Amino acid sequence: MQAVSPTQNLNSSIIRPSKPRLNQLTRFAVRCVHRSDSVQFPNGVGSSRADWQSSCAILSSKVFSQDQGSGDKSTPPSASDHLAPAVNGHKTSIDLNLVPIDKNNKPQPPSPLPPQKPLTITDLSPAPMHGSQLRVAYQGVPGAYSEAAAGKAYPNCEAIPCDQFEVAFQAVELWIADRAVLPVENSLGGSIHRNYDLLLRHRLHIVGEVQLPVHHCLLALPGVRKEYLTRVISHPQALSQCEHTLTKLGLNVTREAVDDTAGAAEYIATNNLRDTAAIASARAAELYGLQVLADGIQDDSGNVTRFVMLAREPIIPRTDRPFKTSIVFAHDKGTSVLFKVLSAFAFRNISLTKIESRPHRNRPIRLVDDANVGTAKHFEYMFYVDFEASMAEVRAQNALAEVQEFTSFLRVLGSYPMDMTPWCPSRED
């Protein structure tokens, strides 16, 4: 599948949420077509298939009554203004002939609908973890480690490659994808700051995490030997993770950064570069017809990358399994405030698994607040914190209430299950 480009001219029907339409099939027949999005009913309950059927039945009966009362049979009915997002982000396609027509083209009263099934927690929760029928965006091309992470997070999903990290965010926001799986830190290379900045600029929620062992290989065209190489290309993180091993191999050559590891392999194969090698996975070698010059060239055999799973809606926090919560905050009153913020977690015996600061920049950082309105603000530092507790726990709620007293900006990026699956440094492909 072709990667989504930020400059691609998308059809307006993709960008703007679609509405239920009322189409006049015949003089009295009304069809309700529900395309992709959903609605907020007067009672505040999100829509399900039964909700849509009930809503359309009420709507069509009103249109039928208006047609009968006015006597004007030529004016098509107008569209409803009740709109809201579909439950769990699933698309549905419903064509309902809600006003039956007899052989003489006479409208008949609609048959009564079966009683609605009450919504449950399952109806209001995100889609299950198995990933079936989910479209998952990732940065890179086929063969990238992000693709493998997407498959681990959502088995049997439809993986959608994107050429940039921000395109993956946009793909979820525009309903082109249901989820995104993006790297945030590596055990050797550290944090991927670009994605932390994007978490601030986009209104997506972290709904899970997955840890992927990284096994790097040195790839080149068939027949190429290491002594012929003048350049090694890969993602900046991959280059830093293999720096010492490349030196031990005698590859004191130019090292160039590109967008992703598999993209480096594809670039060599496409341009028939016989003086260039790529750092990528063994699967990338298979996909693009390259040979493996050296296997397992990462400096640490325990090299692992942590990915986060992003969705349009947050999940419901629970307490029956280990949860992690990610927050970002800012303050403008010096380091003493940071001590007070951290003590809010220490006093409640909440373990921090990550704390990192992002420095103030010369130009404003665009933030998205709770009203989904972008505002430009200057902060000396933005602090990212991960802690081991669920937002369903009272201690976590009290800790954040105290944190809010000392900060000028606070946002919960997500409260989600921790990845507890064991992993080993051995080759995973």
GROMACS .gro file of C-alpha atoms in nm:
model
  429
    1MET     CA    1   0.000   0.000   0.000
    2GLN     CA    2   0.133   0.345  -0.085
    3ALA     CA    3   0.236   0.565   0.205
    4VAL     CA    4   0.018   0.864   0.281
    5SER     CA    5   0.188   1.192   0.192
    6PRO     CA    6   0.131   1.509   0.393
    7THR     CA    7   0.094   1.708   0.070
    8GLN     CA    8  -0.144   1.464  -0.090
    9ASN     CA    9  -0.469   1.620  -0.200
   10LEU     CA   10  -0.720   1.416  -0.007
   11ASN     CA   11  -1.080   1.412  -0.112
   12SER     CA   12  -1.297   1.629   0.108
   13SER     CA   13  -1.517   1.331   0.187
   14ILE     CA   14  -1.216   1.175   0.361
   15ILE     CA   15  -1.113   1.484   0.553
   16ARG     CA   16  -1.452   1.598   0.677
   17PRO     CA   17  -1.665   1.367   0.891
   18SER     CA   18  -1.946   1.224   0.686
   19LYS     CA   19  -2.308   1.264   0.785
   20PRO     CA   20  -2.607   1.034   0.766
   21ARG     CA   21  -2.792   1.122   0.445
   22LEU     CA   22  -3.160   1.104   0.368
   23ASN     CA   23  -3.219   1.000   0.009
   24GLN     CA   24  -3.567   0.989  -0.141
   25LEU     CA   25  -3.584   0.654  -0.315
   26THR     CA   26  -3.942   0.706  -0.432
   27ARG     CA   27  -4.208   0.951  -0.338
   28PHE     CA   28  -4.242   0.827   0.019
   29ALA     CA   29  -3.947   0.590   0.065
   30VAL     CA   30  -3.657   0.713   0.276
   31ARG     CA   31  -3.321   0.546   0.300
   32CYS     CA   32  -3.072   0.622   0.576
   33VAL     CA   33  -2.713   0.576   0.473
   34HIS     CA   34  -2.458   0.573   0.755
   35ARG     CA   35  -2.110   0.604   0.611
   36SER     CA   36  -1.823   0.642   0.852
   37ASP     CA   37  -1.882   0.858   1.152
   38SER     CA   38  -2.126   0.880   1.435
   39VAL     CA   39  -2.348   1.087   1.652
   40GLN     CA   40  -2.431   1.218   1.989
   41PHE     CA   41  -2.788   1.146   2.076
   42PRO     CA   42  -2.983   1.375   2.305
   43ASN     CA   43  -2.928   1.138   2.595
   44GLY     CA   44  -2.553   1.143   2.542
   45VAL     CA   45  -2.511   0.774   2.457
   46GLY     CA   46  -2.285   0.687   2.164
   47SER     CA   47  -2.430   0.515   1.863
   48SER     CA   48  -2.434   0.145   1.787
   49ARG     CA   49  -2.609  -0.040   1.506
   50ALA     CA   50  -2.928  -0.062   1.711
   51ASP     CA   51  -2.904   0.308   1.795
   52TRP     CA   52  -2.872   0.398   1.431
   53GLN     CA   53  -3.171   0.187   1.335
   54SER     CA   54  -3.381   0.345   1.607
   55SER     CA   55  -3.268   0.696   1.516
   56CYS     CA   56  -3.340   0.643   1.148
   57ALA     CA   57  -3.682   0.500   1.225
   58ILE     CA   58  -3.779   0.808   1.425
   59LEU     CA   59  -3.635   1.038   1.162
   60SER     CA   60  -3.812   0.870   0.872
   61SER     CA   61  -4.146   0.873   1.055
   62LYS     CA   62  -4.110   1.249   1.102
   63VAL     CA   63  -4.034   1.296   0.734
   64PHE     CA   64  -4.331   1.078   0.643
   65SER     CA   65  -4.561   1.284   0.866
   66GLN     CA   66  -4.438   1.609   0.714
   67ASP     CA   67  -4.494   1.477   0.363
   68GLN     CA   68  -4.846   1.369   0.452
   69GLY     CA   69  -4.931   1.702   0.617
   70SER     CA   70  -4.787   1.935   0.354
   71GLY     CA   71  -4.907   1.746   0.051
   72ASP     CA   72  -4.586   1.839  -0.129
   73LYS     CA   73  -4.447   1.511  -0.256
   74SER     CA   74  -4.169   1.656  -0.469
   75THR     CA   75  -3.948   1.812  -0.203
   76PRO     CA   76  -3.683   1.570  -0.080
   77PRO     CA   77  -3.641   1.544   0.294
   78SER     CA   78  -3.355   1.731   0.460
   79ALA     CA   79  -3.063   1.568   0.638
   80SER     CA   80  -3.055   1.527   1.011
   81ASP     CA   81  -2.823   1.742   1.218
   82HIS     CA   82  -2.762   1.478   1.487
   83LEU     CA   83  -2.403   1.371   1.449
   84ALA     CA   84  -2.152   1.168   1.653
   85PRO     CA   85  -1.856   0.923   1.614
   86ALA     CA   86  -1.912   0.552   1.566
   87VAL     CA   87  -1.857   0.328   1.869
   88ASN     CA   88  -1.499   0.196   1.887
   89GLY     CA   89  -1.413   0.380   1.565
   90HIS     CA   90  -1.559   0.099   1.351
   91LYS     CA   91  -1.706   0.188   1.016
   92THR     CA   92  -2.051   0.061   0.936
   93SER     CA   93  -2.259   0.068   0.624
   94ILE     CA   94  -2.634   0.053   0.677
   95ASP     CA   95  -2.896   0.086   0.404
   96LEU     CA   96  -3.241   0.079   0.562
   97ASN     CA   97  -3.570   0.108   0.376
   98LEU     CA   98  -3.755   0.229   0.680
   99VAL     CA   99  -4.083   0.319   0.508
  100PRO     CA  100  -4.204   0.011   0.320
  101ILE     CA  101  -4.383   0.056  -0.014
  102ASP     CA  102  -4.655  -0.173  -0.142
  103LYS     CA  103  -4.713  -0.275  -0.503
  104ASN     CA  104  -4.918   0.039  -0.568
  105ASN     CA  105  -4.636   0.264  -0.451
  106LYS     CA  106  -4.828   0.345  -0.133
  107PRO     CA  107  -4.635   0.398   0.189
  108GLN     CA  108  -4.695   0.151   0.467
  109PRO     CA  109  -4.638   0.212   0.838
  110PRO     CA  110  -4.292   0.093   0.945
  111SER     CA  111  -4.284  -0.235   1.133
  112PRO     CA  112  -4.191  -0.207   1.502
  113LEU     CA  113  -3.822  -0.252   1.578
  114PRO     CA  114  -3.704  -0.518   1.822
  115PRO     CA  115  -3.616  -0.389   2.169
  116GLN     CA  116  -3.269  -0.237   2.190
  117LYS     CA  117  -2.995  -0.416   2.377
  118PRO     CA  118  -2.848  -0.193   2.649
  119LEU     CA  119  -2.494  -0.071   2.590
  120THR     CA  120  -2.225  -0.241   2.795
  121ILE     CA  121  -1.867  -0.156   2.884
  122THR     CA  122  -1.760  -0.363   2.583
  123ASP     CA  123  -1.962  -0.139   2.352
  124LEU     CA  124  -1.790   0.171   2.487
  125SER     CA  125  -1.437   0.030   2.495
  126PRO     CA  126  -1.186   0.039   2.207
  127ALA     CA  127  -1.154  -0.252   1.970
  128PRO     CA  128  -0.997  -0.574   2.105
  129MET     CA  129  -0.623  -0.627   2.101
  130HIS     CA  130  -0.625  -0.901   1.837
  131GLY     CA  131  -0.617  -0.636   1.562
  132SER     CA  132  -0.843  -0.819   1.316
  133GLN     CA  133  -0.991  -0.574   1.062
  134LEU     CA  134  -0.794  -0.285   1.215
  135ARG     CA  135  -0.595  -0.047   0.997
  136VAL     CA  136  -0.272   0.041   1.175
  137ALA     CA  137  -0.043   0.322   1.057
  138TYR     CA  138   0.333   0.307   1.107
  139GLN     CA  139   0.629   0.513   0.988
  140GLY     CA  140   0.847   0.352   0.725
  141VAL     CA  141   0.816   0.103   0.443
  142PRO     CA  142   0.749  -0.273   0.453
  143GLY     CA  143   1.028  -0.444   0.642
  144ALA     CA  144   1.065  -0.164   0.899
  145TYR     CA  145   1.081  -0.247   1.268
  146SER     CA  146   0.771  -0.034   1.316
  147GLU     CA  147   0.581  -0.271   1.087
  148ALA     CA  148   0.690  -0.563   1.305
  149ALA     CA  149   0.578  -0.371   1.615
  150ALA     CA  150   0.238  -0.303   1.456
  151GLY     CA  151   0.201  -0.675   1.387
  152LYS     CA  152   0.293  -0.760   1.746
  153ALA     CA  153   0.053  -0.502   1.888
  154TYR     CA  154  -0.236  -0.592   1.656
  155PRO     CA  155  -0.194  -0.935   1.495
  156ASN     CA  156  -0.366  -0.976   1.157
  157CYS     CA  157  -0.407  -0.600   1.118
  158GLU     CA  158  -0.380  -0.412   0.790
  159ALA     CA  159  -0.051  -0.223   0.819
  160ILE     CA  160  -0.045   0.119   0.651
  161PRO     CA  161   0.306   0.256   0.580
  162CYS     CA  162   0.357   0.632   0.617
  163ASP     CA  163   0.661   0.827   0.505
  164GLN     CA  164   0.677   1.051   0.815
  165PHE     CA  165   0.580   1.021   1.181
  166GLU     CA  166   0.333   1.309   1.154
  167VAL     CA  167   0.159   1.143   0.859
  168ALA     CA  168   0.085   0.845   1.084
  169PHE     CA  169  -0.076   1.081   1.338
  170GLN     CA  170  -0.280   1.245   1.062
  171ALA     CA  171  -0.389   0.909   0.921
  172VAL     CA  172  -0.560   0.826   1.251
  173GLU     CA  173  -0.710   1.174   1.290
  174LEU     CA  174  -0.856   1.162   0.937
  175TRP     CA  175  -0.998   0.808   0.986
  176ILE     CA  176  -0.764   0.666   0.722
  177ALA     CA  177  -0.629   0.439   0.997
  178ASP     CA  178  -0.780   0.313   1.323
  179ARG     CA  179  -0.456   0.304   1.521
  180ALA     CA  180  -0.093   0.411   1.495
  181VAL     CA  181   0.210   0.233   1.639
  182LEU     CA  182   0.513   0.460   1.679
  183PRO     CA  183   0.849   0.431   1.861
  184VAL     CA  184   0.916   0.657   2.159
  185GLU     CA  185   1.241   0.526   2.307
  186ASN     CA  186   1.521   0.275   2.260
  187SER     CA  187   1.731   0.110   2.528
  188LEU     CA  188   2.052   0.226   2.354
  189GLY     CA  189   1.964   0.537   2.155
  190GLY     CA  190   1.729   0.693   2.411
  191SER     CA  191   1.408   0.884   2.343
  192ILE     CA  192   1.272   0.969   2.000
  193HIS     CA  193   1.195   1.332   2.069
  194ARG     CA  194   1.005   1.393   1.747
  195ASN     CA  195   0.721   1.167   1.856
  196TYR     CA  196   0.703   1.327   2.200
  197ASP     CA  197   0.659   1.665   2.033
  198LEU     CA  198   0.389   1.520   1.807
  199LEU     CA  199   0.202   1.379   2.106
  200LEU     CA  200   0.163   1.739   2.222
  201ARG     CA  201   0.054   1.873   1.886
  202HIS     CA  202  -0.207   1.609   1.810
  203ARG     CA  203  -0.508   1.501   2.011
  204LEU     CA  204  -0.446   1.125   2.008
  205HIS     CA  205  -0.435   0.901   2.315
  206ILE     CA  206  -0.188   0.631   2.416
  207VAL     CA  207  -0.389   0.309   2.453
  208GLY     CA  208  -0.107   0.056   2.488
  209GLU     CA  209   0.263  -0.016   2.454
  210VAL     CA  210   0.471  -0.289   2.297
  211GLN     CA  211   0.843  -0.366   2.336
  212LEU     CA  212   1.026  -0.506   2.036
  213PRO     CA  213   1.376  -0.660   2.043
  214VAL     CA  214   1.585  -0.503   1.767
  215HIS     CA  215   1.819  -0.723   1.564
  216HIS     CA  216   2.027  -0.520   1.317
  217CYS     CA  217   2.199  -0.656   1.006
  218LEU     CA  218   2.444  -0.498   0.762
  219LEU     CA  219   2.290  -0.531   0.414
  220ALA     CA  220   2.430  -0.476   0.064
  221LEU     CA  221   2.367  -0.583  -0.294
  222PRO     CA  222   2.461  -0.944  -0.382
  223GLY     CA  223   2.833  -0.979  -0.453
  224VAL     CA  224   2.937  -0.665  -0.266
  225ARG     CA  225   3.217  -0.707  -0.009
  226LYS     CA  226   3.272  -0.498   0.302
  227GLU     CA  227   3.603  -0.356   0.179
  228TYR     CA  228   3.423  -0.202  -0.120
  229LEU     CA  229   3.192   0.007   0.097
  230THR     CA  230   3.229   0.384   0.122
  231ARG     CA  231   2.903   0.462   0.298
  232VAL     CA  232   2.656   0.315   0.549
  233ILE     CA  233   2.301   0.452   0.563
  234SER     CA  234   2.016   0.394   0.808
  235HIS     CA  235   1.789   0.564   1.059
  236PRO     CA  236   1.980   0.785   1.307
  237GLN     CA  237   1.882   0.557   1.596
  238ALA     CA  238   2.011   0.249   1.412
  239LEU     CA  239   2.340   0.421   1.332
  240SER     CA  240   2.393   0.513   1.697
  241GLN     CA  241   2.297   0.162   1.812
  242CYS     CA  242   2.566   0.004   1.589
  243GLU     CA  243   2.840   0.266   1.615
  244HIS     CA  244   3.102   0.059   1.800
  245THR     CA  245   3.036  -0.259   1.603
  246LEU     CA  246   3.081  -0.078   1.272
  247THR     CA  247   3.418   0.050   1.393
  248LYS     CA  248   3.523  -0.302   1.499
  249LEU     CA  249   3.432  -0.426   1.150
  250GLY     CA  250   3.673  -0.171   1.004
  251LEU     CA  251   3.395   0.033   0.847
  252ASN     CA  252   3.537   0.379   0.909
  253VAL     CA  253   3.321   0.516   0.630
  254THR     CA  254   3.063   0.789   0.588
  255ARG     CA  255   2.749   0.725   0.789
  256GLU     CA  256   2.435   0.888   0.655
  257ALA     CA  257   2.097   0.921   0.825
  258VAL     CA  258   1.775   0.848   0.636
  259ASP     CA  259   1.409   0.829   0.740
  260ASP     CA  260   1.396   0.459   0.833
  261THR     CA  261   1.594   0.135   0.827
  262ALA     CA  262   1.393  -0.054   0.566
  263GLY     CA  263   1.381   0.259   0.352
  264ALA     CA  264   1.762   0.253   0.344
  265ALA     CA  265   1.757  -0.104   0.215
  266GLU     CA  266   1.496  -0.014  -0.048
  267TYR     CA  267   1.703   0.286  -0.159
  268ILE     CA  268   2.012   0.072  -0.219
  269ALA     CA  269   1.817  -0.187  -0.417
  270THR     CA  270   1.629   0.071  -0.625
  271ASN     CA  271   1.942   0.269  -0.719
  272ASN     CA  272   2.177  -0.032  -0.751
  273LEU     CA  273   2.432   0.121  -0.514
  274ARG     CA  274   2.730  -0.114  -0.489
  275ASP     CA  275   2.936   0.109  -0.262
  276THR     CA  276   2.668   0.154   0.005
  277ALA     CA  277   2.537  -0.069   0.284
  278ALA     CA  278   2.226  -0.035   0.499
  279ILE     CA  279   2.152  -0.119   0.861
  280ALA     CA  280   1.814  -0.291   0.866
  281SER     CA  281   1.636  -0.614   0.952
  282ALA     CA  282   1.682  -0.953   0.791
  283ARG     CA  283   1.326  -0.926   0.660
  284ALA     CA  284   1.421  -0.608   0.474
  285ALA     CA  285   1.701  -0.804   0.307
  286GLU     CA  286   1.451  -1.064   0.188
  287LEU     CA  287   1.203  -0.803   0.065
  288TYR     CA  288   1.455  -0.601  -0.137
  289GLY     CA  289   1.692  -0.875  -0.255
  290LEU     CA  290   1.997  -0.782  -0.049
  291GLN     CA  291   2.260  -1.002   0.115
  292VAL     CA  292   2.353  -0.997   0.483
  293LEU     CA  293   2.717  -0.894   0.524
  294ALA     CA  294   2.707  -0.903   0.905
  295ASP     CA  295   2.441  -1.030   1.142
  296GLY     CA  296   2.351  -0.891   1.485
  297ILE     CA  297   2.562  -0.576   1.463
  298GLN     CA  298   2.387  -0.384   1.743
  299ASP     CA  299   2.628  -0.282   2.020
  300ASP     CA  300   2.412  -0.445   2.288
  301SER     CA  301   2.236  -0.778   2.243
  302GLY     CA  302   1.963  -0.652   2.476
  303ASN     CA  303   1.866  -0.375   2.234
  304VAL     CA  304   1.491  -0.313   2.256
  305THR     CA  305   1.261  -0.038   2.130
  306ARG     CA  306   0.943   0.070   2.305
  307PHE     CA  307   0.645   0.159   2.087
  308VAL     CA  308   0.317   0.321   2.189
  309MET     CA  309  -0.022   0.247   2.036
  310LEU     CA  310  -0.231   0.555   1.957
  311ALA     CA  311  -0.606   0.592   1.904
  312ARG     CA  312  -0.863   0.868   1.868
  313GLU     CA  313  -1.030   0.778   2.198
  314PRO     CA  314  -0.873   0.673   2.531
  315ILE     CA  315  -0.940   0.334   2.685
  316ILE     CA  316  -1.117   0.283   3.016
  317PRO     CA  317  -0.854   0.247   3.292
  318ARG     CA  318  -0.869  -0.074   3.495
  319THR     CA  319  -0.712  -0.212   3.810
  320ASP     CA  320  -0.709  -0.587   3.735
  321ARG     CA  321  -0.371  -0.574   3.560
  322PRO     CA  322  -0.058  -0.354   3.568
  323PHE     CA  323  -0.119  -0.015   3.409
  324LYS     CA  324   0.113   0.267   3.313
  325THR     CA  325   0.015   0.634   3.284
  326SER     CA  326   0.199   0.892   3.074
  327ILE     CA  327   0.171   1.264   3.144
  328VAL     CA  328   0.337   1.586   3.029
  329PHE     CA  329   0.353   1.905   3.232
  330ALA     CA  330   0.525   2.241   3.242
  331HIS     CA  331   0.609   2.490   3.513
  332ASP     CA  332   0.771   2.831   3.516
  333LYS     CA  333   0.876   2.869   3.881
  334GLY     CA  334   1.214   2.700   3.895
  335THR     CA  335   1.344   2.359   3.999
  336SER     CA  336   1.186   2.372   4.345
  337VAL     CA  337   0.848   2.316   4.183
  338LEU     CA  338   0.979   2.004   4.008
  339PHE     CA  339   1.072   1.861   4.348
  340LYS     CA  340   0.718   1.922   4.474
  341VAL     CA  341   0.570   1.758   4.165
  342LEU     CA  342   0.780   1.445   4.204
  343SER     CA  343   0.707   1.425   4.576
  344ALA     CA  344   0.336   1.390   4.492
  345PHE     CA  345   0.420   1.047   4.350
  346ALA     CA  346   0.677   0.952   4.614
  347PHE     CA  347   0.439   1.014   4.906
  348ARG     CA  348   0.187   0.775   4.746
  349ASN     CA  349   0.444   0.504   4.667
  350ILE     CA  350   0.397   0.543   4.291
  351SER     CA  351   0.702   0.432   4.093
  352LEU     CA  352   0.825   0.649   3.807
  353THR     CA  353   0.959   0.459   3.505
  354LYS     CA  354   1.057   0.763   3.300
  355ILE     CA  355   1.116   1.135   3.346
  356GLU     CA  356   1.256   1.352   3.071
  357SER     CA  357   1.263   1.721   2.991
  358ARG     CA  358   1.235   1.892   2.655
  359PRO     CA  359   1.399   2.235   2.637
  360HIS     CA  360   1.228   2.559   2.548
  361ARG     CA  361   1.263   2.660   2.184
  362ASN     CA  362   1.291   3.004   2.029
  363ARG     CA  363   0.954   2.972   1.859
  364PRO     CA  364   0.629   2.876   2.033
  365ILE     CA  365   0.528   2.513   2.067
  366ARG     CA  366   0.179   2.454   1.933
  367LEU     CA  367  -0.028   2.270   2.193
  368VAL     CA  368  -0.377   2.124   2.180
  369ASP     CA  369  -0.583   2.188   2.491
  370ASP     CA  370  -0.888   2.002   2.620
  371ALA     CA  371  -1.113   2.210   2.393
  372ASN     CA  372  -0.910   2.083   2.094
  373VAL     CA  373  -0.797   2.438   2.019
  374GLY     CA  374  -0.436   2.501   1.923
  375THR     CA  375  -0.261   2.764   2.133
  376ALA     CA  376   0.094   2.895   2.121
  377LYS     CA  377   0.276   2.907   2.454
  378HIS     CA  378   0.637   2.937   2.568
  379PHE     CA  379   0.766   2.703   2.837
  380GLU     CA  380   1.117   2.676   2.971
  381TYR     CA  381   1.083   2.299   2.990
  382MET     CA  382   0.824   2.035   2.915
  383PHE     CA  383   0.851   1.731   3.143
  384TYR     CA  384   0.738   1.385   3.032
  385VAL     CA  385   0.670   1.135   3.308
  386ASP     CA  386   0.561   0.770   3.301
  387PHE     CA  387   0.444   0.614   3.627
  388GLU     CA  388   0.319   0.269   3.723
  389ALA     CA  389  -0.042   0.324   3.823
  390SER     CA  390  -0.382   0.330   3.660
  391MET     CA  391  -0.598   0.641   3.647
  392ALA     CA  392  -0.869   0.420   3.796
  393GLU     CA  393  -0.670   0.416   4.122
  394VAL     CA  394  -0.747   0.681   4.381
  395ARG     CA  395  -0.377   0.733   4.458
  396ALA     CA  396  -0.307   0.824   4.095
  397GLN     CA  397  -0.602   1.063   4.084
  398ASN     CA  398  -0.489   1.234   4.405
  399ALA     CA  399  -0.131   1.256   4.282
  400LEU     CA  400  -0.234   1.434   3.963
  401ALA     CA  401  -0.464   1.665   4.155
  402GLU     CA  402  -0.164   1.771   4.362
  403VAL     CA  403   0.060   1.798   4.054
  404GLN     CA  404  -0.190   2.033   3.894
  405GLU     CA  405  -0.149   2.278   4.181
  406PHE     CA  406   0.220   2.332   4.096
  407THR     CA  407   0.212   2.330   3.715
  408SER     CA  408   0.110   2.579   3.450
  409PHE     CA  409   0.022   2.301   3.205
  410LEU     CA  410  -0.073   1.936   3.262
  411ARG     CA  411  -0.201   1.676   3.021
  412VAL     CA  412  -0.258   1.301   3.053
  413LEU     CA  413  -0.131   1.137   2.735
  414GLY     CA  414  -0.282   0.800   2.825
  415SER     CA  415  -0.340   0.537   3.092
  416TYR     CA  416  -0.285   0.194   2.939
  417PRO     CA  417  -0.182  -0.169   3.008
  418MET     CA  418   0.190  -0.231   3.046
  419ASP     CA  419   0.361  -0.469   2.805
  420MET     CA  420   0.446  -0.758   3.037
  421THR     CA  421   0.537  -1.011   2.765
  422PRO     CA  422   0.884  -1.160   2.815
  423TRP     CA  423   1.143  -1.103   2.547
  424CYS     CA  424   1.494  -1.226   2.485
  425PRO     CA  425   1.785  -1.066   2.299
  426SER     CA  426   1.796  -1.349   2.047
  427ARG     CA  427   1.698  -1.292   1.689
  428GLU     CA  428   1.324  -1.232   1.658
  429ASP     CA  429   1.280  -1.280   1.285
   0.00000   0.00000   0.00000
